């Protein structure tokens, strides 16, 4: 089981959305981390055969996925960032339709729909119309449709965007349950999503994979270290201007700062263990953030 | 897949409204088409099934071959009515009594007005009143001679000699005497058929325009195109859904309309030549009434099929239902603007535009003829063939566009 991406490039007129990306993925959960506009969605759309690359190749088990055509899509499950649906279809109708276009026989489709609704916690709601579902429920239907054909490759583009913290935890657990014996590629700009479930992380910036590895490997290879310190309130601006600041917290005797620096910023600053969030800031700088957290 | 594609179409709230509008328009059209009156011997206008039965009985009395003797009888009967005191009277009721006596041969009287008018393009309502019985024998000869006069006069520059000879030969080839029968059912059916076909087309245009673009407006395109059948059978199912919609809705609508009108007014006269009809007198198509009905039905179907497939093509190409839904309007109304261009070729072009398929009854009355490889052909078979072929060609083209769609 290997999905290989070699020198993959996608240009839209003068914009290069994906630039010479190469990576190999086998069974496991891969987190594709990057700020908005980093090229994650374009990369995923090419991996799903929705977009043809300008250059480079994508192969599954050594065979070009575009040449495989239907055979590749048969083993693919995809949950897009903007998950669209037919508003007046019931959940059951929607899943049965997707099952039919995924090539499942009606009997198998019915059985699989029942199993997946149970898995995503929507059993008993089959007749509910799609347009009446909450954001979290829609996402759960989204993952169910992606899983209908029991795919070997599951691609999830920002699956937790717009979900509340409870729904997000539930979703992460669900993905972990599904991870066995398949390749899951999860794109997000929310660090905590991948921190818990991804076995390998790909950091994407300006259309390129700028770093990859396990969380520990990436943290170990971080070019900067993490420091915490307490400073006077009027010094805060100086530190924010000169260092990548992970966190600012008001304290009784000043302001507590957590920042990144190759050198100890002040004699009394303490070195801290780095987290994935620190890593994210290290690579993506001011653009990084967990606005949805 | 096909079932779900149809479900997608009908699950849109607008579709239910569109189907409701179609039902109302068909209902209203049927009401107008079946609104026939009969004037009883007392001069009282009657409507309803009994009026239809009475009118049918009166006209049936004149059924049979329209030979010189029958035409002479009509001319004389008409003269008798015109000279009656009731007809001469100023009293409206008295005049209605006079009218009631001529209802049985009213259609034949119209044919006399056509045949004995001053010119080919003229119609003189009072012409029959001036005829004498012995003029009846000139009836069929007048039809041909008026055509010849027109071709050598007013239409001299419009047609080549070969085309003129073609028209005259068609006129001369028709079997005479014509067989006449009560045919109000067919007359009314043909009168309102273009309205029914056009409304059906507009509704179909609305319904099919979202079949391909819907995936984009619902943002379900990514899931659709990443599925196993997304770029093959599921795309084909969309075309299949379009075909089912056009075939189902068009045929059901036309059959309901036909059944209501003919069951109410009667289907007598189906084997008569179309020249018996008021609108068919000048036609150079030597066909019978049931054949005209089949042409109208086939023309409407091919017109709806072509236009709907064109809507689907535009919808797939532009990913927009809004642009696609305008196609039927453009195809129906553009010819009205082109009519005003004073160029000789415009008429020829207009005769081959797809809107003609929606009004095949009118096409049969036009003198449109085309030369294909030296062979002259009338417009009707060209229209049916060309647009059927174009409709068929649009299917793989649309499939190809949609199948290779990129989702950025």
XYZ file of C-alpha atoms in Angstrom, chain A residues 54-246:
193
model
C 0.667 20.717 -14.309
C 3.705 18.545 -13.659
C 4.809 15.516 -11.672
C 3.092 12.231 -10.940
C 0.907 10.550 -8.374
C 1.078 6.770 -8.292
C -0.773 4.142 -6.321
C 1.163 0.910 -6.010
C 3.369 2.173 -8.841
C 0.501 2.962 -11.241
C -0.492 6.474 -12.296
C -3.779 7.324 -10.582
C -5.137 9.223 -13.609
C -4.471 6.213 -15.818
C -6.183 4.009 -13.221
C -9.268 6.228 -13.534
C -12.245 4.363 -12.001
C -10.056 1.673 -10.426
C -8.359 4.334 -8.309
C -11.596 6.056 -7.359
C -12.985 2.690 -6.270
C -10.485 2.605 -3.393
C -10.805 6.313 -2.596
C -12.947 8.085 -0.023
C -13.015 11.873 0.077
C -14.557 14.398 2.405
C -14.124 17.847 0.845
C -13.680 21.034 2.800
C -16.984 22.421 1.506
C -19.016 19.299 1.917
C -22.027 19.734 -0.349
C -25.158 17.624 -0.323
C -28.640 17.519 -1.804
C -30.659 19.529 0.736
C -33.971 17.778 0.181
C -32.568 14.265 0.343
C -32.897 12.333 3.568
C -29.676 10.974 5.106
C -30.637 7.525 3.864
C -31.355 8.725 0.307
C -28.120 10.663 0.233
C -26.003 7.724 1.360
C -27.825 5.306 -0.938
C -27.203 7.637 -3.862
C -23.509 8.044 -3.068
C -23.306 4.268 -2.631
C -24.804 3.799 -6.078
C -22.286 6.114 -7.740
C -19.537 4.374 -5.801
C -20.628 1.150 -7.450
C -22.139 -0.607 -4.442
C -25.002 -3.017 -5.059
C -28.258 -1.912 -3.393
C -28.212 -4.739 -0.826
C -24.599 -4.031 0.138
C -25.284 -0.295 0.142
C -28.193 -0.692 2.546
C -26.148 -2.844 4.912
C -23.132 -0.527 4.753
C -25.302 2.570 5.280
C -26.736 1.035 8.442
C -23.270 0.157 9.754
C -21.827 3.584 9.050
C -24.757 5.472 10.528
C -24.242 3.421 13.669
C -20.523 4.233 13.596
C -21.042 7.965 13.203
C -23.827 8.021 15.769
C -26.678 8.856 13.435
C -28.707 5.661 13.482
C -32.398 6.297 13.877
C -32.072 9.541 11.926
C -32.076 8.012 8.442
C -35.234 9.827 7.378
C -34.077 13.249 8.522
C -33.502 15.667 5.677
C -29.937 16.781 5.058
C -30.871 20.453 5.241
C -32.206 19.965 8.780
C -28.903 18.629 10.155
C -26.502 20.582 12.348
C -22.953 21.303 11.110
C -21.556 18.425 13.153
C -24.176 15.980 11.909
C -23.479 16.973 8.305
C -19.781 16.314 8.836
C -20.651 12.901 10.259
C -22.738 12.136 7.185
C -19.744 13.385 5.189
C -17.396 10.884 6.797
C -20.020 8.159 6.353
C -20.264 8.819 2.626
C -16.473 8.809 2.329
C -16.371 5.421 4.079
C -19.176 3.777 2.090
C -16.837 1.920 -0.256
C -14.512 0.943 2.608
C -11.701 2.919 0.951
C -8.028 2.107 1.200
C -7.279 5.810 0.848
C -9.327 8.258 2.876
C -8.734 11.941 2.234
C -10.285 14.417 4.631
C -9.967 18.108 3.847
C -10.421 20.281 6.935
C -12.899 17.810 8.446
C -13.222 19.655 11.739
C -13.640 23.190 10.387
C -16.625 24.861 11.969
C -17.192 22.164 14.579
C -17.516 22.899 18.269
C -14.876 21.394 20.639
C -17.047 18.403 21.572
C -17.808 17.561 17.960
C -14.130 17.935 17.125
C -13.072 15.457 19.795
C -15.755 13.059 18.637
C -14.553 13.416 15.090
C -10.923 12.804 15.991
C -11.885 9.640 17.820
C -13.885 8.496 14.835
C -10.954 8.998 12.492
C -8.697 7.065 14.861
C -11.201 4.195 14.781
C -11.151 4.191 10.987
C -7.369 4.349 10.694
C -6.724 0.627 10.770
C -5.414 -0.840 7.517
C -5.876 2.269 5.433
C -4.133 5.452 4.480
C -5.773 8.548 5.901
C -4.630 11.967 4.822
C -6.075 14.688 6.963
C -5.614 18.295 6.062
C -6.113 20.988 8.636
C -4.853 24.290 9.890
C -5.856 23.335 13.425
C -2.837 21.902 15.209
C -4.669 19.952 17.885
C -6.492 17.897 15.246
C -3.327 16.253 14.041
C -1.433 16.345 17.317
C -3.560 13.521 18.701
C -4.150 11.244 15.762
C -1.539 11.712 13.038
C 1.298 9.231 12.903
C 3.145 11.491 10.503
C 2.832 15.182 9.809
C 3.522 17.018 6.573
C 4.026 20.730 6.971
C 3.042 22.669 3.898
C 4.006 26.247 3.168
C 3.654 28.211 -0.086
C 2.877 25.084 -2.057
C 5.807 23.081 -0.751
C 6.279 20.445 1.936
C 8.703 22.268 4.210
C 9.078 19.520 6.813
C 7.723 16.065 7.545
C 8.000 13.353 10.164
C 6.446 12.257 13.422
C 5.569 14.897 15.996
C 8.690 14.042 18.023
C 10.938 14.078 14.969
C 9.622 17.431 13.842
C 9.953 18.936 17.308
C 13.479 17.569 17.656
C 14.413 19.130 14.327
C 12.906 22.485 15.178
C 15.383 25.250 14.305
C 14.301 27.294 17.334
C 13.758 26.552 21.022
C 10.831 27.458 23.261
C 11.268 29.893 26.128
C 9.023 31.278 28.805
C 9.577 34.360 30.911
C 7.840 37.024 32.900
C 8.431 40.593 31.747
C 7.177 44.059 32.615
C 4.026 44.989 30.777
C 5.716 47.792 28.808
C 8.359 45.350 27.501
C 5.785 43.063 25.882
C 5.731 44.934 22.602
C 9.512 44.759 22.294
C 9.498 40.947 22.658
C 6.547 40.500 20.333
C 8.317 42.535 17.679
C 11.589 40.634 17.936
C 10.478 37.033 18.624
C 7.782 34.648 17.431
C 5.408 34.768 20.356
C 3.393 31.640 21.052
